[in-house]
Backbone as numpy.savetxt, mean C-alpha at the origin, in Angstrom:
# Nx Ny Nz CAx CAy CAz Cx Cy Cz
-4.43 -19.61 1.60 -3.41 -18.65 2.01 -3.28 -18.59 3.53
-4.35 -18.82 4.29 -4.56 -18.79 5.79 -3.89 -19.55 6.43
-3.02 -20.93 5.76 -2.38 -21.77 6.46 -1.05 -21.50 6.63
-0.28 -21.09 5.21 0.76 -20.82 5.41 1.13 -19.35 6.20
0.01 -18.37 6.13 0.32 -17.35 6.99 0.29 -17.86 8.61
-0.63 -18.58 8.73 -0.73 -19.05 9.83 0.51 -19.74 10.83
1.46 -20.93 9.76 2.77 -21.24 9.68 3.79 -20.07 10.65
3.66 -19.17 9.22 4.78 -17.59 9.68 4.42 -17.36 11.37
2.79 -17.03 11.53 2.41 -16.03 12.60 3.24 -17.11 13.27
2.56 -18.61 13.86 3.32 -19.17 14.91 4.57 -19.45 15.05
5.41 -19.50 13.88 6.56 -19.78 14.14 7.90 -18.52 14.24
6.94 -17.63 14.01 7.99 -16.12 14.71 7.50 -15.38 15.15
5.70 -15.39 16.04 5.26 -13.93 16.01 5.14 -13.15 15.84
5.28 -12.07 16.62 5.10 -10.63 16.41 6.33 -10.06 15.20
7.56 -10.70 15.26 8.17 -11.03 14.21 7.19 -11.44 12.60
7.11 -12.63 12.83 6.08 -12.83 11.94 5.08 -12.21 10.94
4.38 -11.25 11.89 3.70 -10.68 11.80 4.25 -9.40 10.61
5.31 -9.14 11.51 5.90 -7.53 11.00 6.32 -8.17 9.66
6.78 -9.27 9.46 7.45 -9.38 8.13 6.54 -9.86 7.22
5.24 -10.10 7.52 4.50 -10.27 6.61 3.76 -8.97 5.67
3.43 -8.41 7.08 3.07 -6.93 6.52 4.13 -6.18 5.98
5.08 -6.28 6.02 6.11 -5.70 4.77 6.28 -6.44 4.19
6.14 -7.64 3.54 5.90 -8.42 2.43 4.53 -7.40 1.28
3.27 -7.81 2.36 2.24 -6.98 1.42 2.53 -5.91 0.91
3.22 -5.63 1.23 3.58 -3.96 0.99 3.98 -3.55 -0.44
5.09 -5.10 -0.57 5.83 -4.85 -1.63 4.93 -6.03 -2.48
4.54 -6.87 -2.40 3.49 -7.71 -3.08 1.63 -7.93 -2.62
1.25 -6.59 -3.16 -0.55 -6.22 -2.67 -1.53 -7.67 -2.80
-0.82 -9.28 -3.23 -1.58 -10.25 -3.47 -1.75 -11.09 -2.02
-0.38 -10.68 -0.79 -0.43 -11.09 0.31 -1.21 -9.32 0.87
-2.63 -10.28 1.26 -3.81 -9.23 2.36 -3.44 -9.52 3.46
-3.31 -8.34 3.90 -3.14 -7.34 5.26 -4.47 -7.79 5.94
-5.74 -8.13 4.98 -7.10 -8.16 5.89 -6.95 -9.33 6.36
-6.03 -10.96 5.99 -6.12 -11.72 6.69 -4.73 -12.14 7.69
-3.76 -11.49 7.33 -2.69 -11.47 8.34 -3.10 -10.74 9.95
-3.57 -9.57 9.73 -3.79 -8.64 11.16 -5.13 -9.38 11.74
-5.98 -9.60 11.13 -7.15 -10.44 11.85 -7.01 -11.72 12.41
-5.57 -12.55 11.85 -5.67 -13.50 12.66 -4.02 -13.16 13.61
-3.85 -12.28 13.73 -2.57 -11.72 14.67 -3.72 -11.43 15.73
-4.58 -10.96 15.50 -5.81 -10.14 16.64 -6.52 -11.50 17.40
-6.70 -12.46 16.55 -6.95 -13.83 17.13 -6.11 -14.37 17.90
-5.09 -14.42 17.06 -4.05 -15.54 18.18 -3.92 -14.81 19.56
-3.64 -13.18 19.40 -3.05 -12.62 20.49 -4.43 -12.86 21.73
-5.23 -13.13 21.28 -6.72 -13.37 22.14 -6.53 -14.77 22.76
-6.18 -15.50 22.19 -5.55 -16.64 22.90 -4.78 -17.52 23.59
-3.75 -15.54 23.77 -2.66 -15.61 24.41 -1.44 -16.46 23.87
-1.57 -16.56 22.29 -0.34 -16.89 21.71 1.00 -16.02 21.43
0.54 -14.59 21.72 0.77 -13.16 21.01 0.37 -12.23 21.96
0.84 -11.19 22.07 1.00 -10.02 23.27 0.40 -8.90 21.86
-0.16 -7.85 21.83 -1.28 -7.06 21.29 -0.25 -6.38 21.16
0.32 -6.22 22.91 1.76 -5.18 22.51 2.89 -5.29 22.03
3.26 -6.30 20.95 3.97 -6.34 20.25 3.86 -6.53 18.86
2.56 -7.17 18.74 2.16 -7.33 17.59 1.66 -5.85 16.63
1.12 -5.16 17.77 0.88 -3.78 17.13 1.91 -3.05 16.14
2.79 -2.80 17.65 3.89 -2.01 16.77 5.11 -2.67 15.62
4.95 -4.40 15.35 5.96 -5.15 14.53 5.01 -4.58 13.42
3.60 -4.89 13.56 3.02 -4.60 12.45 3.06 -3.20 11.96
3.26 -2.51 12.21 3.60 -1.17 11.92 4.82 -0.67 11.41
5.73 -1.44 12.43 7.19 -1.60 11.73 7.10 -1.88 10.02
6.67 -2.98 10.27 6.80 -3.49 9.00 5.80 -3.06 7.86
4.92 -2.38 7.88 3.82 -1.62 7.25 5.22 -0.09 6.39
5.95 0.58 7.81 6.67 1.71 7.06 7.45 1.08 6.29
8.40 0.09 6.85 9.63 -0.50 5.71 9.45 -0.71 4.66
8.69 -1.58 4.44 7.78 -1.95 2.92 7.36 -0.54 2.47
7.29 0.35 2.83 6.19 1.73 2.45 7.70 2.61 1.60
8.94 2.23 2.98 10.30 3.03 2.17 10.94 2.32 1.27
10.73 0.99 1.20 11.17 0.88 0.16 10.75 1.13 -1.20
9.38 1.36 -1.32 8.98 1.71 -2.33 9.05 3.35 -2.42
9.00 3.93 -1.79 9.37 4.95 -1.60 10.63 5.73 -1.97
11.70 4.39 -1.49 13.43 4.84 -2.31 12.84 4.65 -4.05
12.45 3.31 -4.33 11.93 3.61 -6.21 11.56 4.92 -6.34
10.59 5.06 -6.02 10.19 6.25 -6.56 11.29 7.33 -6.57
11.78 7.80 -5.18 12.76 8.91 -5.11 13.82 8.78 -6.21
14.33 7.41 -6.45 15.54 6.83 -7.68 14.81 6.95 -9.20
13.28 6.95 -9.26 13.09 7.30 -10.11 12.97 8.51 -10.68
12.62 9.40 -9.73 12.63 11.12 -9.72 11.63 11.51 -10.50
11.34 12.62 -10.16 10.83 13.09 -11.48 10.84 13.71 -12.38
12.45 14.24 -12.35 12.86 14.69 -13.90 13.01 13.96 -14.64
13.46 12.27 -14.17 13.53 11.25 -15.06 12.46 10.87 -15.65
11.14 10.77 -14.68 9.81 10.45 -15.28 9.56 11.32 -16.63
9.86 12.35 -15.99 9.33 13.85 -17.06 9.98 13.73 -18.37
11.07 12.78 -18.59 11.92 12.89 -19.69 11.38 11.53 -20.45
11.27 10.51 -19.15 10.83 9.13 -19.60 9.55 9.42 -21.02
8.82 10.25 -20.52 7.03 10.68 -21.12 7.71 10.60 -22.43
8.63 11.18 -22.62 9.17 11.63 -24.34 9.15 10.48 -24.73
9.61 9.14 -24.25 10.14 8.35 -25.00 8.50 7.36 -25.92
8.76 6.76 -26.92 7.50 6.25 -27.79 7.21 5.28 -27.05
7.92 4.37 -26.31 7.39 3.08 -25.73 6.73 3.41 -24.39
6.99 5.06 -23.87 6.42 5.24 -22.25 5.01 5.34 -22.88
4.19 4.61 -22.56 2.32 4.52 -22.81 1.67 5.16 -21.62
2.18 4.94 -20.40 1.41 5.18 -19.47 0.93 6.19 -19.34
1.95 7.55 -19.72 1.50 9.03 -19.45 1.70 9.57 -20.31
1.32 10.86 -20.30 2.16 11.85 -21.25 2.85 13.13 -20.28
3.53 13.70 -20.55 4.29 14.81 -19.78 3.33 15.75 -18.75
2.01 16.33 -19.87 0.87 16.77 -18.83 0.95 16.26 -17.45
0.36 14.63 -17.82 -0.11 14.22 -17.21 0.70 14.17 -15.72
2.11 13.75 -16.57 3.08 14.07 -14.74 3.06 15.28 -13.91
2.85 16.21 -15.20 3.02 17.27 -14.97 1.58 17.92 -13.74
0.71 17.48 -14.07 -0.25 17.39 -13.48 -0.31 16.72 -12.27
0.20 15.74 -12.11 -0.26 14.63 -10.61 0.94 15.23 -9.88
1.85 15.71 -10.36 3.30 16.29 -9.55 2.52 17.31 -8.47
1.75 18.13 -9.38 1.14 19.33 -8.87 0.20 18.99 -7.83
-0.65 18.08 -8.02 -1.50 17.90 -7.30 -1.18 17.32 -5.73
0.02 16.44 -5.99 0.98 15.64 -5.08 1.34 16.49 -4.16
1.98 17.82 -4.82 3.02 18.87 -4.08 1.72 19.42 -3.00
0.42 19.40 -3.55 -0.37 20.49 -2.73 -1.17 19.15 -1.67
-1.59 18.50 -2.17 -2.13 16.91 -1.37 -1.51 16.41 -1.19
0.01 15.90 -1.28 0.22 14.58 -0.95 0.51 14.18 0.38
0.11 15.01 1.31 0.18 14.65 2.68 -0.98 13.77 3.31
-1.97 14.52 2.84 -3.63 13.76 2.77 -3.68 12.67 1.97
-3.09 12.17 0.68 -3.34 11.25 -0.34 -2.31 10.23 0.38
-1.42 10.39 1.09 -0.39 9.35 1.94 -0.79 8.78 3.08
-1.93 9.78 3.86 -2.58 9.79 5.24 -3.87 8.35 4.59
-4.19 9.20 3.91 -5.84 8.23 3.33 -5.77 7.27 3.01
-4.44 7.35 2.01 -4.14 6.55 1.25 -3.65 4.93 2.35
-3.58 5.02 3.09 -3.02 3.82 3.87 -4.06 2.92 4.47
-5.30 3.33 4.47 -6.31 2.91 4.73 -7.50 2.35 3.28
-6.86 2.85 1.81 -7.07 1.44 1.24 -6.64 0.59 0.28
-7.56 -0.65 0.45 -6.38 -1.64 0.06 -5.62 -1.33 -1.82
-4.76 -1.96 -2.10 -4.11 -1.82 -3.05 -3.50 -0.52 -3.42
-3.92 0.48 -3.07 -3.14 1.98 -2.92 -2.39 2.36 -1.97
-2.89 1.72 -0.62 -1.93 1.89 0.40 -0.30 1.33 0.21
-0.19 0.71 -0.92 0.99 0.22 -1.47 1.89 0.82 -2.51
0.77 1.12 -3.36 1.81 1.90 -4.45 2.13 3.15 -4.18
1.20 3.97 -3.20 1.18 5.38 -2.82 2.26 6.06 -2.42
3.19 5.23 -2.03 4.71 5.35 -1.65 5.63 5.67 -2.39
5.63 4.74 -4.16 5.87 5.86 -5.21 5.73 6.86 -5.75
4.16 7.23 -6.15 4.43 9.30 -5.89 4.93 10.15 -5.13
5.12 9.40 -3.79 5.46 10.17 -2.92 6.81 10.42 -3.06
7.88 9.52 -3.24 9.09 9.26 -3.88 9.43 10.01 -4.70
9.10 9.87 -5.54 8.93 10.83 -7.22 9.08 12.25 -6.78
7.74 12.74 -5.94 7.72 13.89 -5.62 8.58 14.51 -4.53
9.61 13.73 -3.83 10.37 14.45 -3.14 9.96 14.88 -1.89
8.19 14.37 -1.86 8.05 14.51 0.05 9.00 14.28 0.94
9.54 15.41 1.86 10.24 15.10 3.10 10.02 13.84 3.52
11.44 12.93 4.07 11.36 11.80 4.07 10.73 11.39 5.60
11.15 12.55 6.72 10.65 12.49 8.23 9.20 12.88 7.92
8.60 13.05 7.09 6.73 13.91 7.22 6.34 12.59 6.32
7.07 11.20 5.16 6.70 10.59 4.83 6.70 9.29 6.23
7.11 9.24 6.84 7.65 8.63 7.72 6.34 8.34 8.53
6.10 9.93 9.12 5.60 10.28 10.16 3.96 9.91 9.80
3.42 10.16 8.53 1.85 9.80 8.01 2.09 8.29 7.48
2.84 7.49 7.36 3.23 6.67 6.75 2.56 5.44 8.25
3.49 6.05 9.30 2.97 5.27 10.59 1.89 5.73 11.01
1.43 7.05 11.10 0.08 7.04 11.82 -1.12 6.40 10.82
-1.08 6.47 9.49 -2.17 6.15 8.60 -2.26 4.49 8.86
-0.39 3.95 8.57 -0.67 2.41 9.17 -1.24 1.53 10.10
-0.48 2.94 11.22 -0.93 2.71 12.77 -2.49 2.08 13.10
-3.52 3.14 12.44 -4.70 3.09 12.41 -5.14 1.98 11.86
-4.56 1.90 10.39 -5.80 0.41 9.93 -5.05 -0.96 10.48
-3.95 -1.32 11.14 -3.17 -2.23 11.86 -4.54 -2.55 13.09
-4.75 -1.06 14.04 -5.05 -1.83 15.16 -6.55 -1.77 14.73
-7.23 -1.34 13.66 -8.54 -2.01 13.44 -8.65 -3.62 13.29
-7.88 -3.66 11.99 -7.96 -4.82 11.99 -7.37 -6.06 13.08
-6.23 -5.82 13.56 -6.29 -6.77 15.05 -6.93 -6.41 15.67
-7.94 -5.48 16.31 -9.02 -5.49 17.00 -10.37 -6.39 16.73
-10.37 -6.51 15.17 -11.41 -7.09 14.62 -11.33 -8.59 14.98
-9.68 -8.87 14.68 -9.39 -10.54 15.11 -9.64 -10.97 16.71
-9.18 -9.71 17.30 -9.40 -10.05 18.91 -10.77 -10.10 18.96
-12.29 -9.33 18.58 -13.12 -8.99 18.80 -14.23 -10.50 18.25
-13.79 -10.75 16.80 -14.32 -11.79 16.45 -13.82 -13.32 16.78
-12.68 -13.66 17.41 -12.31 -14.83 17.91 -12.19 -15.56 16.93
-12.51 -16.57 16.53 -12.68 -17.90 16.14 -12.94 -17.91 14.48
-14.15 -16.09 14.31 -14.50 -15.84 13.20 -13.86 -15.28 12.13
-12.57 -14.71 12.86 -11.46 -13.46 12.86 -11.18 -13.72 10.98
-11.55 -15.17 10.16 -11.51 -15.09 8.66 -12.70 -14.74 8.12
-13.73 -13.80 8.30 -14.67 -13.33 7.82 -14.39 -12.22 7.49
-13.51 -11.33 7.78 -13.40 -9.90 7.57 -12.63 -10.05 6.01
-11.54 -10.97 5.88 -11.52 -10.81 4.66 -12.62 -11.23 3.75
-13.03 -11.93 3.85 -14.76 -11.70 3.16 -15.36 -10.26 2.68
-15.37 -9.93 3.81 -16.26 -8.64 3.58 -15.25 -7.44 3.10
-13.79 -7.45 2.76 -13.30 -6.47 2.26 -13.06 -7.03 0.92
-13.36 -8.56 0.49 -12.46 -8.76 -1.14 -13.12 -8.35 -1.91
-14.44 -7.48 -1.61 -15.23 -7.16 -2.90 -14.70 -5.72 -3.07
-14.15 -5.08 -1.97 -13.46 -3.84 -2.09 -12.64 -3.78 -2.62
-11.80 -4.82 -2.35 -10.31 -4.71 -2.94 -10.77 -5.48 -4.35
-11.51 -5.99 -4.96 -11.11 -5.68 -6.21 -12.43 -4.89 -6.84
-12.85 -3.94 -6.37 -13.88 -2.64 -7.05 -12.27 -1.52 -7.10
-11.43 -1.45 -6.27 -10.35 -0.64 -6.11 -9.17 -1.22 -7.00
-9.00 -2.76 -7.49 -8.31 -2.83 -8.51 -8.84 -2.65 -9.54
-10.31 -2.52 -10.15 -11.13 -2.34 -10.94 -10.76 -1.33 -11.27
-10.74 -0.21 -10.59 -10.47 1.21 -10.77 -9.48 1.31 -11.43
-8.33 0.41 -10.76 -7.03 0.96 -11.38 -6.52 0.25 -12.20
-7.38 -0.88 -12.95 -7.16 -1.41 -14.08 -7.74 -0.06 -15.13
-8.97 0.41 -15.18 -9.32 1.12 -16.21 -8.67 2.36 -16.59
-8.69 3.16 -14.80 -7.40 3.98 -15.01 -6.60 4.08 -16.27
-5.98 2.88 -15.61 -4.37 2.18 -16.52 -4.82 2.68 -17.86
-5.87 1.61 -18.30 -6.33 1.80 -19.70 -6.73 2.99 -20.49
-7.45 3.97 -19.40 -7.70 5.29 -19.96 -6.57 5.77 -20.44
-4.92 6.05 -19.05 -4.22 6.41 -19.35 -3.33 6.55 -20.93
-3.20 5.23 -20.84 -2.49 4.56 -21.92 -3.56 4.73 -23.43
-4.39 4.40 -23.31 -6.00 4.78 -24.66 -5.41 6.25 -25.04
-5.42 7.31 -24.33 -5.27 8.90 -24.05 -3.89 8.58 -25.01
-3.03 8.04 -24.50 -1.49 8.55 -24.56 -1.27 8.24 -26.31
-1.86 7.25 -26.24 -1.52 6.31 -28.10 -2.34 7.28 -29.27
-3.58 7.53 -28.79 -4.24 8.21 -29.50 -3.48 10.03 -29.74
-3.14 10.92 -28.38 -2.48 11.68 -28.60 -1.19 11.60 -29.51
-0.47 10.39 -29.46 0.59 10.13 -30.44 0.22 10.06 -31.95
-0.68 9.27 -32.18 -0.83 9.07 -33.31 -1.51 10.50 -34.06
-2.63 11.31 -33.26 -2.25 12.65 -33.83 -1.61 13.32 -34.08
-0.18 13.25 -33.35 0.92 14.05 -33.73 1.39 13.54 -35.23
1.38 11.85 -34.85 2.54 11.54 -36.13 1.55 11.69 -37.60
């Protein structure tokens, strides 16, 4: 994967850069841990200015963040709430929206803030937020500072480690999939819960 990102970074920069990280955004299989670490490299080598690469990457961290963000809002959540009724929706049951709505309305400023810092949630997190109707300037506004932050870690890490700047994804892929782990079983609980509640009814 390192080559063809590599491709992008040199042949548009800080450009580059930004459009990759809104790529991940909308597809969590392109890592953020090896795009910004070697943006943090090159810019160490003076291929790349820090100060541009920062803020493309950030750019492109919110865009990707609103667009998922418009889904969600287009999906709403009276629609969700109605969706639950239907026999083929597995994922939830009405509670259950009914529940994360609530929790959203009172957290979801913190769960948008946090949430951007890790991997594979910092992506979908943009749809509850949607759903729930968070102000779009306060989604905006945690959307960039939460990005802001794990952007210039990780190009710091690439500037800091040089040469080594592909080790860091190393040391985060066991995270990122203990965190898809999670949200595979999740899934499964969800859906286990939802079939079984049905079939008591019927």
């Amino acid at each position: 994967m390192a080559d063809w990102v590599f491709g992008i970074v040199d042949r548009l920069g800080a450009v580059g850069v930004g459009l990759l990280i809104l790529l991940e955004n909308l597809i969590p299989p392109i890592p953020s841990e090896v795009i910004l670490p070697l943006a943090g490299f090159r810019a160490r080598t003076g291929a790349l200015s820090v100060l541009t690469v920062w803020p493309a990457a950030t750019a492109g961290s919110v865009l990707g963040a609103l667009v998922l963000y418009g889904l969600g809002a287009w999906l709403g959540y009276d629609r969700l709430h109605r969706l639950a009724d239907r026999r083929w929706f597995v994922l939830a049951s009405r509670k259950d929206i009914e529940r994360g709505h609530q929790l959203f309305e009172r957290h979801g400023g913190k769960v948008v803030l946090l949430a951007r810092c890790v991997p594979l949630v910092r992506s979908i997190v943009s749809i509850p937020a949607g759903v729930s109707g968070m102000p779009l300037g306060r989604f905006v506004l945690l959307t960039a500072i939460g990005s802001g932050v794990w952007n210039a870690v990780f190009i710091g890490l690439g500037w800091v480690l040089g040469e080594n700047w592909d080790h860091v994804e190393g040391w985060l892929g066991p995270i990122g999939y203990v965190v898809l782990g999670l949200l595979v079983v999740g899934l499964v609980i969800l859906v286990v819960r939802r079939i079984r509640a049905r079939a008591l009814v019927s």
